[in-house]
Amino acid sequence: MSLKHGLLGLLNYGPMTGYELDKAFSVSLDFFWQAKTSQVYRELDAMEHSGWLTSERVIQNEKPNKRVYSLTASGKEELINWLSEPEADIMDTMRVRSAFLMRVFFAGEIDDGQALLMMRRYRQTCAEMLAALDMVSDSVNQYEQVVADERKTKYWKITELYSEAYYQAGLAWADKAIAIMEGE
Amino acid sequence: MSLKHGLLGLLNYGPMTGYELDKAFSVSLDFFWQAKTSQVYRELDAMEHSGWLTSERVIQNEKPNKRVYSLTASGKEELINWLSEPEADIMDTMRVRSAFLMRVFFAGEIDDGQALLMMRRYRQTCAEMLAALDMVSDSVNQYEQVVADERKTKYWKITELYSEAYYQAGLAWADKAIAIMEGE
DNA sequence: TTAATCATGTAACACGTTACATGATTGC
DNA sequence: GCAATCATGTAACGTGTTACATGATTAA
């Protein structure tokens, strides 16, 4: 569902190749949606068949040939419709799916030392992610200068704030959990 | 991956039918892992073929017959191994996947009023989830009296704390986002 | 000379979702 | 009388993952 709409959203910024889309995806949307290269090509193919895209082969010398995709009117329409949906499915879209939390749930079956280690590693990862976010914020700021479209960058920043809040909450929770685990 | 291990974890508490497992799953693990009934039956079948489970058909009158699954030694071993894994994949297990955030990212394409509505609905849902959590906490407390195994319930409570922190963070973020969206 | 970048895909498999089928019993 | 609960599944489809293949150019 959302891989398709992510690709539509990116192509709305301008025509791109599958390769470029794959890169753009993993740079900008990766935090809240992940996609493999092979999947991107498959979906582009399907989307072209649905009439949301058209593609054109560009012959290059010195470099491999490439296929440039562009959004059609019907693709743009689909994007706008998806963005404007009444969103009855908000509950679905905010669902957590975490094998890590499942391990925590069943951690009573292993020894407390191991469980504590696992939680410390989680805390560490949150801290590292938070540290890495500074760079993301720099890159959004750079794009802001180039794009100079406040209507767009405003929302980019809001999603960035989410990731910050998410890791911060994870870290604070891990601290609480570690205190509980050590206190008994 | 984790559906299998969730089922192993539940069966470790005692033999159960597919139907009971499905219920238990959606009561206790649903916050961090969701599974459809049809998937549960399919996985149980696969797990029996791997030798992690055995099943026995129980004839009932007045009610449909049922198939009761039990953990084998090899299944228990698999559960413990999974729980004790060095967890190189912690980054994978804490990934976000949210169509909602993708919509926010591309919200510059629709009008601000619509985007604001969408964010308010998100905030509302977080608030509702938080309110509903009180009941979850009551039910864990009840189980605690029955199970009387602090080693287990301690970890159940820690995952419960996570869900609280998660919705709280979502709510606080939505407030910030709404302020940004209204302030321009 | 080795790795990275550019560029596109196929094939097979694993996992998740939707729709459908069956049929008795119990509570409102 | 109607919905919910008990209980099990099948079939088809959609999406995500892994592994593989190819081959030129360029920077360390």
mmCIF file of C-alpha atoms in Angstrom, chain B residues 20-151:
data_model
loop_
_atom_site.group_PDB
_atom_site.id
_atom_site.type_symbol
_atom_site.label_atom_id
_atom_site.label_comp_id
_atom_site.label_asym_id
_atom_site.label_seq_id
_atom_site.Cartn_x
_atom_site.Cartn_y
_atom_site.Cartn_z
ATOM 1 C CA GLU B 20 -7.197 -20.204 22.384
ATOM 2 C CA LEU B 21 -3.796 -19.178 21.086
ATOM 3 C CA ASP B 22 -5.413 -16.744 18.724
ATOM 4 C CA LYS B 23 -7.343 -15.180 21.601
ATOM 5 C CA ALA B 24 -4.341 -15.147 23.921
ATOM 6 C CA PHE B 25 -2.264 -13.549 21.209
ATOM 7 C CA SER B 26 -4.678 -10.732 20.631
ATOM 8 C CA VAL B 27 -5.136 -10.099 24.331
ATOM 9 C CA SER B 28 -1.516 -10.093 25.421
ATOM 10 C CA LEU B 29 0.818 -9.639 22.435
ATOM 11 C CA ASP B 30 -1.328 -7.597 20.128
ATOM 12 C CA PHE B 31 0.213 -4.273 21.110
ATOM 13 C CA PHE B 32 3.572 -5.212 19.619
ATOM 14 C CA TRP B 33 2.659 -8.033 17.233
ATOM 15 C CA GLN B 34 -0.554 -8.617 15.307
ATOM 16 C CA ALA B 35 -1.707 -11.890 13.797
ATOM 17 C CA LYS B 36 -4.756 -13.031 11.869
ATOM 18 C CA THR B 37 -6.561 -16.208 12.808
ATOM 19 C CA SER B 38 -5.833 -17.865 9.486
ATOM 20 C CA GLN B 39 -2.155 -17.127 9.935
ATOM 21 C CA VAL B 40 -2.101 -18.661 13.398
ATOM 22 C CA TYR B 41 -3.459 -21.970 12.086
ATOM 23 C CA ARG B 42 -1.014 -21.987 9.195
ATOM 24 C CA GLU B 43 1.965 -21.331 11.466
ATOM 25 C CA LEU B 44 0.895 -23.962 13.982
ATOM 26 C CA ASP B 45 0.847 -26.456 11.155
ATOM 27 C CA ALA B 46 4.321 -25.430 10.028
ATOM 28 C CA MET B 47 5.638 -25.520 13.578
ATOM 29 C CA GLU B 48 4.323 -29.006 14.111
ATOM 30 C CA HIS B 49 6.153 -30.076 10.955
ATOM 31 C CA SER B 50 9.369 -28.575 12.359
ATOM 32 C CA GLY B 51 8.880 -30.662 15.475
ATOM 33 C CA TRP B 52 8.388 -27.748 17.866
ATOM 34 C CA LEU B 53 4.869 -28.826 18.742
ATOM 35 C CA THR B 54 2.701 -31.901 18.961
ATOM 36 C CA SER B 55 -1.046 -31.864 18.645
ATOM 37 C CA GLU B 56 -3.833 -34.059 19.870
ATOM 38 C CA ARG B 57 -7.398 -34.091 18.680
ATOM 39 C CA VAL B 58 -9.970 -33.868 21.446
ATOM 40 C CA ILE B 59 -13.490 -35.025 20.691
ATOM 41 C CA GLN B 60 -16.193 -32.956 22.324
ATOM 42 C CA ASN B 61 -19.907 -33.354 22.281
ATOM 43 C CA GLU B 62 -22.070 -30.250 22.479
ATOM 44 C CA LYS B 63 -19.120 -28.329 21.030
ATOM 45 C CA PRO B 64 -16.955 -28.639 17.912
ATOM 46 C CA ASN B 65 -13.959 -30.921 18.267
ATOM 47 C CA LYS B 66 -10.641 -29.296 18.902
ATOM 48 C CA ARG B 67 -6.910 -29.801 18.457
ATOM 49 C CA VAL B 68 -4.728 -29.151 21.473
ATOM 50 C CA TYR B 69 -1.100 -28.167 20.869
ATOM 51 C CA SER B 70 1.774 -28.756 23.269
ATOM 52 C CA LEU B 71 5.355 -27.582 23.220
ATOM 53 C CA THR B 72 8.027 -30.234 22.613
ATOM 54 C CA ALA B 73 11.521 -30.149 24.100
ATOM 55 C CA SER B 74 12.826 -28.889 20.775
ATOM 56 C CA GLY B 75 10.200 -26.143 20.749
ATOM 57 C CA LYS B 76 11.168 -25.018 24.229
ATOM 58 C CA GLU B 77 14.795 -25.023 23.164
ATOM 59 C CA GLU B 78 13.975 -22.871 20.141
ATOM 60 C CA LEU B 79 12.139 -20.403 22.372
ATOM 61 C CA ILE B 80 15.063 -20.087 24.770
ATOM 62 C CA ASN B 81 17.559 -19.737 21.927
ATOM 63 C CA TRP B 82 15.503 -17.018 20.345
ATOM 64 C CA LEU B 83 15.206 -15.168 23.643
ATOM 65 C CA SER B 84 18.943 -15.416 24.253
ATOM 66 C CA GLU B 85 20.113 -14.376 20.808
ATOM 67 C CA PRO B 86 22.932 -11.836 20.820
ATOM 68 C CA GLU B 87 20.359 -9.620 19.135
ATOM 69 C CA ALA B 88 22.498 -8.141 16.394
ATOM 70 C CA ASP B 89 19.195 -7.182 14.849
ATOM 71 C CA ILE B 90 18.055 -4.728 17.511
ATOM 72 C CA MET B 91 17.909 -1.969 14.926
ATOM 73 C CA ASP B 92 15.478 -4.044 12.847
ATOM 74 C CA THR B 93 13.274 -4.789 15.776
ATOM 75 C CA MET B 94 12.856 -1.145 16.729
ATOM 76 C CA ARG B 95 12.007 0.120 13.255
ATOM 77 C CA VAL B 96 8.955 2.279 12.764
ATOM 78 C CA ARG B 97 6.581 1.531 9.886
ATOM 79 C CA SER B 98 3.851 4.074 9.683
ATOM 80 C CA ALA B 99 1.707 5.070 6.741
ATOM 81 C CA PHE B 100 0.474 7.930 8.879
ATOM 82 C CA LEU B 101 3.922 9.499 9.111
ATOM 83 C CA MET B 102 4.277 9.107 5.365
ATOM 84 C CA ARG B 103 1.106 11.100 4.906
ATOM 85 C CA VAL B 104 2.482 13.786 7.200
ATOM 86 C CA PHE B 105 5.698 13.865 5.201
ATOM 87 C CA PHE B 106 3.779 14.584 1.998
ATOM 88 C CA ALA B 107 1.127 16.795 3.614
ATOM 89 C CA GLY B 108 2.518 19.814 1.776
ATOM 90 C CA GLU B 109 0.538 18.566 -1.239
ATOM 91 C CA ILE B 110 -2.835 18.976 0.431
ATOM 92 C CA ASP B 111 -4.261 22.006 2.170
ATOM 93 C CA ASP B 112 -3.269 22.904 5.692
ATOM 94 C CA GLY B 113 -6.791 22.532 7.040
ATOM 95 C CA GLN B 114 -6.952 18.895 6.000
ATOM 96 C CA ALA B 115 -3.517 18.223 7.397
ATOM 97 C CA LEU B 116 -4.466 19.792 10.696
ATOM 98 C CA LEU B 117 -7.575 17.636 10.906
ATOM 99 C CA MET B 118 -5.514 14.538 10.295
ATOM 100 C CA MET B 119 -3.132 15.485 13.094
ATOM 101 C CA ARG B 120 -5.980 16.212 15.502
ATOM 102 C CA ARG B 121 -7.428 12.794 14.781
ATOM 103 C CA TYR B 122 -4.072 11.233 15.530
ATOM 104 C CA ARG B 123 -3.834 13.125 18.804
ATOM 105 C CA GLN B 124 -7.331 11.989 19.711
ATOM 106 C CA THR B 125 -6.465 8.359 19.032
ATOM 107 C CA CYS B 126 -3.403 8.560 21.255
ATOM 108 C CA ALA B 127 -5.565 9.979 24.047
ATOM 109 C CA GLU B 128 -8.086 7.164 23.623
ATOM 110 C CA MET B 129 -5.379 4.523 23.675
ATOM 111 C CA LEU B 130 -3.964 5.983 26.870
ATOM 112 C CA ALA B 131 -7.385 5.894 28.475
ATOM 113 C CA ALA B 132 -7.826 2.270 27.416
ATOM 114 C CA LEU B 133 -4.510 1.292 28.962
ATOM 115 C CA ASP B 134 -5.883 1.555 32.481
ATOM 116 C CA MET B 135 -7.960 -1.513 31.745
ATOM 117 C CA VAL B 136 -4.969 -3.424 30.428
ATOM 118 C CA SER B 137 -3.101 -2.634 33.593
ATOM 119 C CA ASP B 138 -6.026 -3.906 35.688
ATOM 120 C CA SER B 139 -6.052 -7.177 33.798
ATOM 121 C CA VAL B 140 -2.312 -7.657 34.285
ATOM 122 C CA ASN B 141 -2.782 -7.044 37.973
ATOM 123 C CA GLN B 142 -5.496 -9.670 38.095
ATOM 124 C CA TYR B 143 -3.270 -12.180 36.308
ATOM 125 C CA GLU B 144 -0.570 -11.382 38.805
ATOM 126 C CA GLN B 145 -2.765 -12.674 41.639
ATOM 127 C CA VAL B 146 -3.482 -15.856 39.691
ATOM 128 C CA VAL B 147 -0.066 -16.534 38.241
ATOM 129 C CA ALA B 148 1.824 -15.321 41.286
ATOM 130 C CA ASP B 149 5.059 -15.452 39.333
ATOM 131 C CA GLU B 150 6.852 -12.173 39.757
ATOM 132 C CA ARG B 151 9.586 -13.180 37.326
#
